[in-house]
Structure formats: structure tokens, C-alpha cells
mmCIF file of C-alpha atoms and ligand atoms in Angstrom:
data_model
loop_
_atom_site.group_PDB
_atom_site.id
_atom_site.type_symbol
_atom_site.label_atom_id
_atom_site.label_comp_id
_atom_site.label_asym_id
_atom_site.label_seq_id
_atom_site.Cartn_x
_atom_site.Cartn_y
_atom_site.Cartn_z
ATOM 1 C CA MET A 1 34.461 35.251 126.203
ATOM 2 C CA SER A 2 33.856 37.381 129.276
ATOM 3 C CA TYR A 3 30.729 38.133 131.386
ATOM 4 C CA LYS A 4 30.055 41.236 133.337
ATOM 5 C CA SER A 5 26.671 42.101 135.441
ATOM 6 C CA PHE A 6 23.811 43.147 133.408
ATOM 7 C CA LYS A 7 22.603 46.674 133.735
ATOM 8 C CA PRO A 8 19.235 47.381 131.740
ATOM 9 C CA GLU A 9 18.801 50.993 130.341
ATOM 10 C CA ASN A 10 16.922 53.460 131.884
ATOM 11 C CA ARG A 11 13.679 52.831 130.162
ATOM 12 C CA PHE A 12 10.453 54.940 130.112
ATOM 13 C CA LEU A 13 8.284 52.046 130.085
ATOM 14 C CA MET A 14 4.744 53.545 128.706
ATOM 15 C CA GLY A 15 3.384 50.200 126.939
ATOM 16 C CA PRO A 16 0.715 48.525 128.122
ATOM 17 C CA GLY A 17 2.812 47.190 131.103
ATOM 18 C CA PRO A 18 5.246 46.581 132.722
ATOM 19 C CA SER A 19 5.487 49.942 133.622
ATOM 20 C CA ASN A 20 8.217 51.865 135.846
ATOM 21 C CA VAL A 21 7.834 51.005 139.352
ATOM 22 C CA ASN A 22 8.061 52.967 142.545
ATOM 23 C CA PRO A 23 11.695 53.115 143.826
ATOM 24 C CA LYS A 24 10.165 51.749 146.911
ATOM 25 C CA VAL A 25 8.678 48.548 145.604
ATOM 26 C CA LEU A 26 12.703 48.396 144.380
ATOM 27 C CA GLU A 27 13.833 48.997 147.299
ATOM 28 C CA ALA A 28 11.606 46.273 148.971
ATOM 29 C CA MET A 29 12.286 43.216 146.072
ATOM 30 C CA SER A 30 16.051 43.534 147.184
ATOM 31 C CA LYS A 31 15.577 42.815 151.068
ATOM 32 C CA LEU A 32 16.533 39.238 152.423
ATOM 33 C CA PRO A 33 14.852 36.201 151.190
ATOM 34 C CA LEU A 34 12.544 34.369 153.664
ATOM 35 C CA GLY A 35 11.657 30.842 153.583
ATOM 36 C CA HIS A 36 8.535 30.090 152.686
ATOM 37 C CA LEU A 37 7.404 28.730 155.883
ATOM 38 C CA ASP A 38 8.811 31.312 158.445
ATOM 39 C CA PRO A 39 6.814 32.959 160.534
ATOM 40 C CA GLN A 40 7.472 36.285 159.410
ATOM 41 C CA PHE A 41 7.091 35.597 155.604
ATOM 42 C CA ILE A 42 3.471 34.085 156.776
ATOM 43 C CA GLU A 43 2.658 37.457 158.354
ATOM 44 C CA LEU A 44 3.564 38.639 154.795
ATOM 45 C CA MET A 45 1.288 36.477 153.319
ATOM 46 C CA ASN A 46 -1.713 37.530 155.781
ATOM 47 C CA ASP A 47 -0.782 41.003 154.904
ATOM 48 C CA LEU A 48 -1.053 40.552 151.548
ATOM 49 C CA LYS A 49 -4.161 38.625 151.693
ATOM 50 C CA SER A 50 -5.965 41.866 153.304
ATOM 51 C CA LEU A 51 -3.971 44.271 151.058
ATOM 52 C CA LEU A 52 -5.827 42.183 148.095
ATOM 53 C CA LYS A 53 -8.992 41.956 149.661
ATOM 54 C CA TYR A 54 -8.942 45.886 149.705
ATOM 55 C CA THR A 55 -7.517 46.416 146.397
ATOM 56 C CA PHE A 56 -10.407 43.979 144.772
ATOM 57 C CA LYS A 57 -13.230 45.472 147.298
ATOM 58 C CA THR A 58 -14.227 41.942 149.046
ATOM 59 C CA GLU A 59 -14.290 40.079 151.985
ATOM 60 C CA ASN A 60 -13.750 36.694 150.215
ATOM 61 C CA GLU A 61 -11.479 34.403 152.529
ATOM 62 C CA ASN A 62 -10.288 32.848 149.270
ATOM 63 C CA THR A 63 -8.143 35.814 148.108
ATOM 64 C CA PHE A 64 -4.126 34.986 147.659
ATOM 65 C CA VAL A 65 -1.531 35.058 144.997
ATOM 66 C CA LEU A 66 0.078 33.215 142.457
ATOM 67 C CA SER A 67 3.607 32.659 141.848
ATOM 68 C CA GLY A 68 3.470 33.310 138.078
ATOM 69 C CA PRO A 69 2.068 36.171 135.525
ATOM 70 C CA GLY A 70 -1.456 36.972 134.576
ATOM 71 C CA SER A 71 -1.845 34.453 132.068
ATOM 72 C CA LEU A 72 -1.321 31.737 134.684
ATOM 73 C CA GLY A 73 -4.218 33.545 136.901
ATOM 74 C CA MET A 74 -6.722 33.205 133.762
ATOM 75 C CA GLU A 75 -4.953 29.405 133.156
ATOM 76 C CA MET A 76 -6.080 28.961 137.106
ATOM 77 C CA CYS A 77 -9.471 30.042 137.332
ATOM 78 C CA LEU A 78 -10.339 28.413 134.218
ATOM 79 C CA VAL A 79 -8.823 25.022 134.912
ATOM 80 C CA ASN A 80 -10.456 24.965 138.573
ATOM 81 C CA LEU A 81 -13.862 26.159 137.428
ATOM 82 C CA ILE A 82 -14.362 24.099 133.783
ATOM 83 C CA GLU A 83 -15.170 20.488 133.550
ATOM 84 C CA PRO A 84 -15.042 18.613 130.614
ATOM 85 C CA GLY A 85 -18.310 19.249 128.286
ATOM 86 C CA ASP A 86 -19.261 22.039 130.438
ATOM 87 C CA LYS A 87 -20.474 25.030 128.339
ATOM 88 C CA VAL A 88 -18.990 28.411 128.865
ATOM 89 C CA ILE A 89 -19.901 31.875 127.371
ATOM 90 C CA VAL A 90 -17.188 33.653 126.573
ATOM 91 C CA CYS A 91 -17.448 37.341 125.739
ATOM 92 C CA VAL A 92 -14.522 38.222 123.118
ATOM 93 C CA GLY A 93 -13.618 41.580 121.762
ATOM 94 C CA GLY A 94 -10.062 41.517 121.412
ATOM 95 C CA TYR A 95 -6.598 39.127 121.476
ATOM 96 C CA PHE A 96 -7.121 38.021 125.617
ATOM 97 C CA GLY A 97 -10.609 37.154 124.789
ATOM 98 C CA ASN A 98 -9.515 34.993 121.968
ATOM 99 C CA ARG A 99 -6.710 33.419 124.679
ATOM 100 C CA MET A 100 -9.644 32.404 126.862
ATOM 101 C CA VAL A 101 -11.151 30.162 124.454
ATOM 102 C CA GLN A 102 -8.000 28.722 123.784
ATOM 103 C CA ILE A 103 -7.686 27.740 126.933
ATOM 104 C CA VAL A 104 -11.103 26.732 127.369
ATOM 105 C CA GLU A 105 -11.380 24.248 124.593
ATOM 106 C CA LYS A 106 -7.784 22.979 125.789
ATOM 107 C CA ILE A 107 -9.311 21.657 128.973
ATOM 108 C CA GLY A 108 -12.344 20.100 127.251
ATOM 109 C CA GLY A 109 -15.219 23.155 127.959
ATOM 110 C CA GLN A 110 -17.462 23.976 124.976
ATOM 111 C CA ALA A 111 -16.993 27.603 124.711
ATOM 112 C CA VAL A 112 -19.802 29.445 122.709
ATOM 113 C CA VAL A 113 -18.718 32.813 121.937
ATOM 114 C CA VAL A 114 -20.169 36.689 121.929
ATOM 115 C CA LYS A 115 -18.260 38.371 119.098
ATOM 116 C CA GLU A 116 -17.692 42.169 119.705
ATOM 117 C CA LYS A 117 -15.792 44.097 117.186
ATOM 118 C CA TRP A 118 -11.939 45.025 118.138
ATOM 119 C CA GLY A 119 -12.262 48.281 119.713
ATOM 120 C CA ARG A 120 -15.843 48.062 121.558
ATOM 121 C CA ALA A 121 -17.127 47.328 125.005
ATOM 122 C CA ILE A 122 -18.649 43.989 124.791
ATOM 123 C CA GLU A 123 -22.706 44.817 123.985
ATOM 124 C CA PRO A 124 -24.344 43.414 126.979
ATOM 125 C CA GLN A 125 -27.366 42.577 124.921
ATOM 126 C CA LYS A 126 -25.256 40.381 123.113
ATOM 127 C CA LEU A 127 -24.613 38.320 126.080
ATOM 128 C CA GLU A 128 -28.255 38.367 127.127
ATOM 129 C CA ASP A 129 -28.876 37.097 123.437
ATOM 130 C CA VAL A 130 -26.416 34.361 123.560
ATOM 131 C CA LEU A 131 -27.507 33.218 126.916
ATOM 132 C CA ASN A 132 -31.129 33.233 126.006
ATOM 133 C CA VAL A 133 -30.544 30.164 123.582
ATOM 134 C CA ASN A 134 -27.683 28.607 126.103
ATOM 135 C CA PRO A 135 -29.639 28.196 128.954
ATOM 136 C CA ASP A 136 -27.435 25.460 130.247
ATOM 137 C CA THR A 137 -24.426 27.734 130.453
ATOM 138 C CA LYS A 138 -22.526 26.787 133.726
ATOM 139 C CA ILE A 139 -19.680 29.850 133.508
ATOM 140 C CA ALA A 140 -19.733 33.359 131.618
ATOM 141 C CA VAL A 141 -16.121 34.954 131.352
ATOM 142 C CA PHE A 142 -15.317 38.239 130.189
ATOM 143 C CA VAL A 143 -12.287 40.630 130.073
ATOM 144 C CA HIS A 144 -12.887 44.205 131.994
ATOM 145 C CA ALA A 145 -9.809 45.983 129.730
ATOM 146 C CA GLU A 146 -9.277 44.419 126.706
ATOM 147 C CA THR A 147 -5.684 45.615 126.684
ATOM 148 C CA SER A 148 -5.113 44.850 123.021
ATOM 149 C CA THR A 149 -7.266 47.010 122.167
ATOM 150 C CA GLY A 150 -7.945 49.655 124.419
ATOM 151 C CA ALA A 151 -11.778 49.070 125.034
ATOM 152 C CA LEU A 152 -13.393 48.823 128.701
ATOM 153 C CA SER A 153 -16.472 46.921 128.846
ATOM 154 C CA ASN A 154 -19.313 47.272 131.577
ATOM 155 C CA ILE A 155 -18.836 44.114 133.736
ATOM 156 C CA LYS A 156 -21.023 45.117 136.632
ATOM 157 C CA GLN A 157 -23.872 44.870 133.732
ATOM 158 C CA LEU A 158 -22.533 41.814 132.195
ATOM 159 C CA SER A 159 -22.284 40.060 135.565
ATOM 160 C CA GLY A 160 -25.752 40.998 136.609
ATOM 161 C CA ILE A 161 -27.300 39.195 133.016
ATOM 162 C CA ALA A 162 -24.837 36.172 133.784
ATOM 163 C CA HIS A 163 -26.012 35.894 137.315
ATOM 164 C CA ARG A 164 -29.892 36.215 136.201
ATOM 165 C CA LYS A 165 -29.273 32.992 134.323
ATOM 166 C CA SER A 166 -27.319 31.202 137.225
ATOM 167 C CA CYS A 167 -23.816 31.349 135.748
ATOM 168 C CA ILE A 168 -20.721 31.631 137.501
ATOM 169 C CA VAL A 169 -18.896 34.743 136.649
ATOM 170 C CA LEU A 170 -15.354 34.925 135.754
ATOM 171 C CA ALA A 171 -13.546 38.440 135.312
ATOM 172 C CA ASP A 172 -10.027 39.415 133.926
ATOM 173 C CA VAL A 173 -9.020 42.434 135.541
ATOM 174 C CA VAL A 174 -5.791 41.908 134.694
ATOM 175 C CA THR A 175 -5.030 45.757 133.111
ATOM 176 C CA SER A 176 -7.774 47.315 135.321
ATOM 177 C CA LEU A 177 -7.082 46.259 138.925
ATOM 178 C CA GLY A 178 -5.660 49.598 141.050
ATOM 179 C CA ALA A 179 -6.544 51.838 138.009
ATOM 180 C CA VAL A 180 -10.241 51.391 137.377
ATOM 181 C CA ASP A 181 -13.136 51.079 139.866
ATOM 182 C CA ILE A 182 -13.999 47.181 140.467
ATOM 183 C CA TYR A 183 -15.999 45.953 143.303
ATOM 184 C CA VAL A 184 -15.532 42.376 143.546
ATOM 185 C CA ASP A 185 -18.307 41.586 146.037
ATOM 186 C CA GLU A 186 -20.871 43.912 145.164
ATOM 187 C CA TRP A 187 -20.614 43.226 141.518
ATOM 188 C CA ASN A 188 -21.007 38.853 142.279
ATOM 189 C CA LEU A 189 -17.740 38.373 140.473
ATOM 190 C CA ASP A 190 -17.156 34.908 141.453
ATOM 191 C CA ALA A 191 -13.466 34.393 140.256
ATOM 192 C CA VAL A 192 -11.100 37.230 139.118
ATOM 193 C CA TYR A 193 -7.795 37.196 138.276
ATOM 194 C CA SER A 194 -5.059 40.234 137.623
ATOM 195 C CA CYS A 195 -1.288 40.744 137.136
ATOM 196 C CA SER A 196 1.452 42.563 138.965
ATOM 197 C CA GLN A 197 2.863 44.963 136.296
ATOM 198 C CA LYS A 198 -0.224 46.678 135.107
ATOM 199 C CA GLY A 199 -2.526 48.639 137.378
ATOM 200 C CA LEU A 200 -1.076 47.351 140.556
ATOM 201 C CA ALA A 201 2.426 49.179 139.686
ATOM 202 C CA CYS A 202 4.421 46.578 140.592
ATOM 203 C CA THR A 203 7.079 43.935 138.847
ATOM 204 C CA ALA A 204 5.747 41.350 136.422
ATOM 205 C CA GLY A 205 5.583 37.741 137.259
ATOM 206 C CA MET A 206 2.412 37.419 140.125
ATOM 207 C CA SER A 207 -1.059 37.309 139.812
ATOM 208 C CA PRO A 208 -3.664 37.965 142.556
ATOM 209 C CA VAL A 209 -6.509 35.763 142.608
ATOM 210 C CA THR A 210 -9.840 36.099 144.327
ATOM 211 C CA PHE A 211 -13.362 33.308 144.698
ATOM 212 C CA SER A 212 -16.094 33.729 146.155
ATOM 213 C CA GLU A 213 -18.013 31.208 148.280
ATOM 214 C CA ARG A 214 -20.410 30.228 144.617
ATOM 215 C CA ALA A 215 -17.033 29.782 143.251
ATOM 216 C CA VAL A 216 -15.141 27.393 146.006
ATOM 217 C CA ALA A 217 -18.560 25.443 146.231
ATOM 218 C CA SER A 218 -18.592 24.773 142.313
ATOM 219 C CA ILE A 219 -15.301 23.963 142.773
ATOM 220 C CA LYS A 220 -15.776 21.285 145.738
ATOM 221 C CA ASN A 221 -18.185 19.958 143.787
ATOM 222 C CA ARG A 222 -16.988 18.880 140.595
ATOM 223 C CA LYS A 223 -17.674 15.369 139.250
ATOM 224 C CA THR A 224 -13.883 15.133 137.431
ATOM 225 C CA PRO A 225 -10.630 15.790 139.218
ATOM 226 C CA ILE A 226 -8.787 19.591 138.331
ATOM 227 C CA LYS A 227 -6.425 18.322 135.423
ATOM 228 C CA SER A 228 -3.619 20.687 136.969
ATOM 229 C CA TRP A 229 -1.513 19.874 140.104
ATOM 230 C CA PHE A 230 0.182 23.296 140.611
ATOM 231 C CA ASN A 231 -3.242 25.339 139.639
ATOM 232 C CA ASP A 232 -5.376 23.340 141.647
ATOM 233 C CA LEU A 233 -7.569 25.363 144.476
ATOM 234 C CA ASN A 234 -7.713 22.704 146.816
ATOM 235 C CA LEU A 235 -4.173 22.428 147.769
ATOM 236 C CA LEU A 236 -3.290 26.074 147.357
ATOM 237 C CA GLN A 237 -5.925 26.591 149.864
ATOM 238 C CA GLY A 238 -3.420 24.821 152.542
ATOM 239 C CA TYR A 239 -0.577 27.165 152.001
ATOM 240 C CA TRP A 240 -2.832 30.661 151.737
ATOM 241 C CA ASN A 241 -5.570 29.726 154.180
ATOM 242 C CA GLY A 242 -3.854 26.605 156.659
ATOM 243 C CA GLY A 243 -3.330 29.296 159.752
ATOM 244 C CA ALA A 244 -0.129 28.319 161.632
ATOM 245 C CA LYS A 245 -0.130 25.132 159.941
ATOM 246 C CA ARG A 246 0.799 25.916 156.499
ATOM 247 C CA ILE A 247 1.392 23.064 153.957
ATOM 248 C CA TYR A 248 4.108 23.732 151.439
ATOM 249 C CA HIS A 249 2.643 23.850 148.122
ATOM 250 C CA HIS A 250 5.509 25.627 145.855
ATOM 251 C CA THR A 251 8.732 27.541 146.963
ATOM 252 C CA ALA A 252 7.364 31.275 146.967
ATOM 253 C CA PRO A 253 9.351 33.582 145.461
ATOM 254 C CA SER A 254 9.848 35.883 148.355
ATOM 255 C CA ASN A 255 11.365 38.781 146.789
ATOM 256 C CA GLN A 256 8.938 39.263 144.610
ATOM 257 C CA TYR A 257 6.297 39.203 147.145
ATOM 258 C CA TYR A 258 7.987 41.812 149.062
ATOM 259 C CA GLY A 259 7.398 43.962 145.687
ATOM 260 C CA LEU A 260 3.771 43.249 145.797
ATOM 261 C CA HIS A 261 3.459 43.950 149.468
ATOM 262 C CA GLU A 262 4.526 47.822 148.759
ATOM 263 C CA ALA A 263 3.028 48.405 145.593
ATOM 264 C CA LEU A 264 -0.415 47.312 147.539
ATOM 265 C CA LEU A 265 1.000 49.423 150.276
ATOM 266 C CA ILE A 266 1.212 52.195 148.497
ATOM 267 C CA LEU A 267 -1.900 51.900 146.604
ATOM 268 C CA LYS A 268 -3.639 51.696 150.167
ATOM 269 C CA GLU A 269 -1.889 54.863 151.349
ATOM 270 C CA GLU A 270 -2.970 56.812 148.566
ATOM 271 C CA GLY A 271 -6.661 55.523 148.683
ATOM 272 C CA ILE A 272 -7.657 53.041 145.794
ATOM 273 C CA GLU A 273 -10.668 55.526 144.910
ATOM 274 C CA ASN A 274 -7.928 58.435 144.655
ATOM 275 C CA ALA A 275 -5.993 56.238 142.121
ATOM 276 C CA TRP A 276 -8.726 55.610 140.101
ATOM 277 C CA ARG A 277 -9.440 59.148 140.099
ATOM 278 C CA ARG A 278 -5.849 60.306 139.186
ATOM 279 C CA HIS A 279 -6.087 57.438 136.457
ATOM 280 C CA LYS A 280 -9.231 58.913 135.216
ATOM 281 C CA GLU A 281 -8.024 62.854 134.940
ATOM 282 C CA ASN A 282 -4.262 61.953 133.887
ATOM 283 C CA SER A 283 -5.951 59.965 130.756
ATOM 284 C CA ALA A 284 -8.421 62.479 129.757
ATOM 285 C CA LYS A 285 -5.307 65.001 129.686
ATOM 286 C CA MET A 286 -3.377 62.968 127.990
ATOM 287 C CA ILE A 287 -6.113 62.412 125.409
ATOM 288 C CA SER A 288 -6.473 65.961 124.630
ATOM 289 C CA ARG A 289 -3.137 66.084 124.498
ATOM 290 C CA LEU A 290 -2.664 62.867 122.169
ATOM 291 C CA LYS A 291 -5.194 64.837 119.760
ATOM 292 C CA GLN A 292 -3.333 68.280 119.760
ATOM 293 C CA ILE A 293 -0.704 66.445 117.930
ATOM 294 C CA GLY A 294 -2.712 64.452 115.620
ATOM 295 C CA LEU A 295 -3.322 61.441 116.789
ATOM 296 C CA GLU A 296 -7.062 60.405 117.326
ATOM 297 C CA PRO A 297 -8.146 57.783 120.152
ATOM 298 C CA PHE A 298 -9.037 54.707 118.621
ATOM 299 C CA VAL A 299 -11.959 53.139 121.244
ATOM 300 C CA PRO A 300 -15.182 55.858 121.288
ATOM 301 C CA GLU A 301 -15.530 57.983 124.258
ATOM 302 C CA GLY A 302 -16.745 56.487 127.648
ATOM 303 C CA GLU A 303 -15.565 52.942 126.353
ATOM 304 C CA ARG A 304 -12.014 54.153 126.753
ATOM 305 C CA ILE A 305 -9.592 51.998 129.474
ATOM 306 C CA PRO A 306 -8.145 55.196 131.193
ATOM 307 C CA ASN A 307 -4.862 53.308 131.961
ATOM 308 C CA LEU A 308 -4.414 52.497 128.685
ATOM 309 C CA ILE A 309 -4.408 54.751 125.505
ATOM 310 C CA THR A 310 -4.956 53.499 121.999
ATOM 311 C CA VAL A 311 -4.625 55.974 119.015
ATOM 312 C CA LYS A 312 -4.747 55.258 115.170
ATOM 313 C CA ILE A 313 -1.627 55.123 113.287
ATOM 314 C CA PRO A 314 -1.815 57.876 110.857
ATOM 315 C CA ASP A 315 -1.223 57.012 107.264
ATOM 316 C CA GLY A 316 1.894 56.899 105.617
ATOM 317 C CA ILE A 317 3.702 56.689 108.981
ATOM 318 C CA ASP A 318 6.156 53.473 109.311
ATOM 319 C CA GLU A 319 5.005 52.469 112.598
ATOM 320 C CA ALA A 320 7.624 50.073 113.648
ATOM 321 C CA LYS A 321 10.239 52.724 112.867
ATOM 322 C CA VAL A 322 8.692 55.600 114.827
ATOM 323 C CA ARG A 323 8.698 52.595 117.664
ATOM 324 C CA SER A 324 12.373 52.154 117.767
ATOM 325 C CA GLU A 325 13.134 55.809 116.881
ATOM 326 C CA LEU A 326 11.174 56.348 120.774
ATOM 327 C CA LEU A 327 13.310 53.671 122.025
ATOM 328 C CA ASN A 328 16.515 54.445 120.579
ATOM 329 C CA LYS A 329 16.413 58.267 121.021
ATOM 330 C CA HIS A 330 14.069 59.102 123.708
ATOM 331 C CA ASN A 331 14.293 55.654 125.672
ATOM 332 C CA LEU A 332 10.434 55.493 125.672
ATOM 333 C CA GLU A 333 8.761 52.339 124.973
ATOM 334 C CA ILE A 334 5.026 52.628 123.627
ATOM 335 C CA GLY A 335 3.114 49.053 122.178
ATOM 336 C CA ALA A 336 2.008 47.748 119.100
ATOM 337 C CA GLY A 337 -1.114 46.896 117.964
ATOM 338 C CA LEU A 338 -1.852 43.172 119.008
ATOM 339 C CA GLY A 339 -3.504 40.594 116.490
ATOM 340 C CA GLU A 340 -5.605 42.145 113.786
ATOM 341 C CA LEU A 341 -4.561 45.560 115.225
ATOM 342 C CA ALA A 342 -1.022 45.148 114.449
ATOM 343 C CA GLY A 343 -0.393 48.070 112.546
ATOM 344 C CA LYS A 344 -3.127 49.814 113.014
ATOM 345 C CA ILE A 345 -2.890 51.403 117.023
ATOM 346 C CA TRP A 346 -0.236 51.998 119.259
ATOM 347 C CA ARG A 347 -0.935 51.700 122.942
ATOM 348 C CA ILE A 348 0.235 54.235 125.122
ATOM 349 C CA GLY A 349 -0.070 52.953 128.861
ATOM 350 C CA LEU A 350 -0.323 55.819 131.834
ATOM 351 C CA MET A 351 -0.674 53.009 134.642
ATOM 352 C CA GLY A 352 0.207 53.239 138.387
ATOM 353 C CA TYR A 353 3.377 55.136 139.367
ATOM 354 C CA ASN A 354 3.393 56.475 136.002
ATOM 355 C CA SER A 355 -0.017 58.309 135.860
ATOM 356 C CA ASN A 356 1.367 61.852 136.354
ATOM 357 C CA GLU A 357 1.995 65.104 134.380
ATOM 358 C CA LYS A 358 5.797 64.779 134.017
ATOM 359 C CA MET A 359 5.546 61.080 131.490
ATOM 360 C CA ILE A 360 2.853 63.030 129.886
ATOM 361 C CA ASP A 361 4.613 65.973 128.960
ATOM 362 C CA TYR A 362 7.471 63.445 128.085
ATOM 363 C CA CYS A 363 5.423 60.763 126.109
ATOM 364 C CA ILE A 364 4.182 63.687 124.105
ATOM 365 C CA ASN A 365 7.416 65.837 123.278
ATOM 366 C CA ALA A 366 9.395 62.374 122.400
ATOM 367 C CA LEU A 367 6.572 61.675 119.868
ATOM 368 C CA LYS A 368 6.283 65.374 118.652
ATOM 369 C CA ASP A 369 10.279 64.793 117.824
ATOM 370 C CA VAL A 370 10.233 61.979 116.464
ATOM 371 C CA LEU A 371 6.614 62.221 114.235
HETATM 372 C C1 LIG B 401 -1.780 41.292 130.246
HETATM 373 C C2 LIG B 401 -2.812 40.522 129.756
HETATM 374 C C3 LIG B 401 -2.752 39.297 130.134
HETATM 375 C C4 LIG B 401 -1.627 38.442 130.568
HETATM 376 O O1 LIG B 401 -0.898 38.723 131.517
HETATM 377 P P1 LIG B 401 0.401 38.235 131.772
HETATM 378 O O2 LIG B 401 0.814 39.097 133.134
HETATM 379 O O3 LIG B 401 1.482 39.458 130.483
HETATM 380 O O4 LIG B 401 0.885 36.815 131.825
HETATM 381 C C5 LIG B 401 -4.224 38.440 130.509
HETATM 382 N N1 LIG B 401 -5.364 39.284 129.926
HETATM 383 C C6 LIG B 401 -5.384 40.671 129.541
HETATM 384 C C7 LIG B 401 -6.672 41.779 129.723
HETATM 385 C C8 LIG B 401 -4.196 41.446 129.918
HETATM 386 O O5 LIG B 401 -4.093 42.617 129.515
#
């Protein structure tokens, strides 16, 4: 058997992430590797930190990157905040909310679910009601953009409700960060995690996180040890917040960090408010074009994620065949439904570098051809 170097197809990635990235990001990733304690690398880490503060709209000192995908951010936040027996309210309107319930229970937390219909934003009154009968709740958890359904929740409002009951607020902004308005400090989001490959328009494998002083104090005041070595905030702080005296925690994947740095730089150069606006405008254009070819949005207006549009699959269509023809004939990837929406919806991403008219045209023409 003979092997040759791997050469991926040139795909148009219009699913729920990863998406295509700016060639400048790939170029940055191909630069020479650096040691994880090299002074030049530490400069890059400091830059990453301040670029992330800009992106999250926060002054939190504890703002950094985890070397792993969004799922790591989810687990890291939960494992640091929850002690066995803690009551945690999880708002569930889709697959990722369900995953949080699973993690809470694995850690020994007591999950109380606020259940929402898949495809709808979490109804704030439901959270209020559940909090009223569970006044001993320590943490409230919600997903901003539920990528499995296409619904965007009002986390500013949810956070206000949870704080009035003295909860610590944990928000998943995995899909939304960089593409949808988020104000971590203004909205009092205490622990927040994201990923690199969705709204931030980089490749996969990194998870930006940020923690308020309140969240950090709660973690420092734990009565039981954090049940993870790799995810322990106290140890990560030694690497990320250590000034000149950094302590080795793990070997940071330097080239991945270069890519994220470049993607955040591109976002800052555009201006994050401009990026939010661009995603909104292109989403509106895409939805009207989809309607013209007979595809109806799954989520009601006003509750849609701008960078991830979900549409109902028309009756009598073999959805897997459509996706495989899009891929084979047009090099175009769109997302299938997840969980209880499998076979019912498609998920079309217009994220970061891909949120532009050229990609809208390409996707609509390919769909028209295949359908
Ligand atoms: C994609 C996603 C995750 C998981 O991120 P990975 O990078 O795939 O691990 C978590 N939450 C939401 C809302 C997501 O869309």
C-alpha cells in the first residue's frame, strides 16, 4: 500500500460550522511553531486575551482560550462551577441544552429543566416560574443560539431574571459569538464559553471562555475539589494570568492559536458591530431567497439566529439525497437536522467569512438545481 499527502476537496462549508475561513487565517496557521512558554508566544497569548475581551465585551481578567472544541468549554465551565448536590436550572430548547443536562448530572449536580419547544426561543416567564419554586438554585444555564434548531434566546433578559434570584449565570455563546450582539459585562453573564469555528470564523479546536469576579469567587469558595485536572480554573490561571512567570499547564497548540489570533484581528478590523450588522443583513437576504425557491424558515421571525438559518424540508423530498447531491455535484455542505429534528429541517450557515452575497447566490443556485 502506498500513501500520499492528504488533499481535502475545496468545499463550500455552509452547515452549522466549520465554515470556510479567510485565507489569512490559514496563512497565519502555517507560520513556524513556538514553545508554549516562549516570550513571543506569551505576547501572542496576551494579545489573544485582549482581542477576546473586545469580542466578548468584557473587562474580565479571566478571559482566555481552552485548547479544545466548544464542548470542552461547556464541560470546563460546568465542572468548575458545580459541586455535588448543587441545584442547576438548565433551559433546554434543543440538542445542546440536553447535552448540558447530561454533563450537570455526570458531575453530580441536580438538574432542573426549563423545557421549551424545539425551534423556539426560551420563554423568560418559564424560567421565572421554575426559579420561583426552586429558590435554592445556585446556577442558571442557557444556550444563546441553539444551533440544533436555529432559535436565538434573549439571554440578556434570562440573565436578569436569574440574577434577581441570586443565581450564577452560565451562557453558551458557541455559535453566536462574533456574529450576534453579546455584551458579557452589561448582561451580567458570569461564565461564558464559545468555540473557534462558528461565529469567530476560524478552524475548530479552540474554546474561548470568560469568567466574572463573581464566578471566580464562587469557584474559589468551593467546599469540594474540582473533579478535573485539565479543566481546573485555578491551574489554568497559572498559565494564562501568570504575568512573566507562567506555569506550564499543557502544551498549547501554537499554530491553532495563531489562527484564532488572525481571525479575531480580522473581526476587530471590521468592527464587531459591523460584523453583527452584516450577519443580520445577509440573513434577511438569504431567507427571502430561500422563500422564493419554496423553502420556509423553521423558526418564527424575531427568534432566528442570523448566522444559522433552519428551513423545513418540503414533503416528498429525500433529504439525505439532496445533501449528498449538493456535496458531490456542487461541493456544498449544508447541515442535517439533529436529534428530534433529524429528517425535518436543514441547517444553513452564513458564518463569518461566508456571510456574503456570493455565498448566498451559490447556495441558492445549487439548491435550485438539486431540488
Ligand atoms: C457546536 C456547538 C457546541 C459544541 O461545540 P464543538 O466545537 O462542536 O465541540 C456547543 N454548543 C452549541 C450551541 C453549539 O452550536
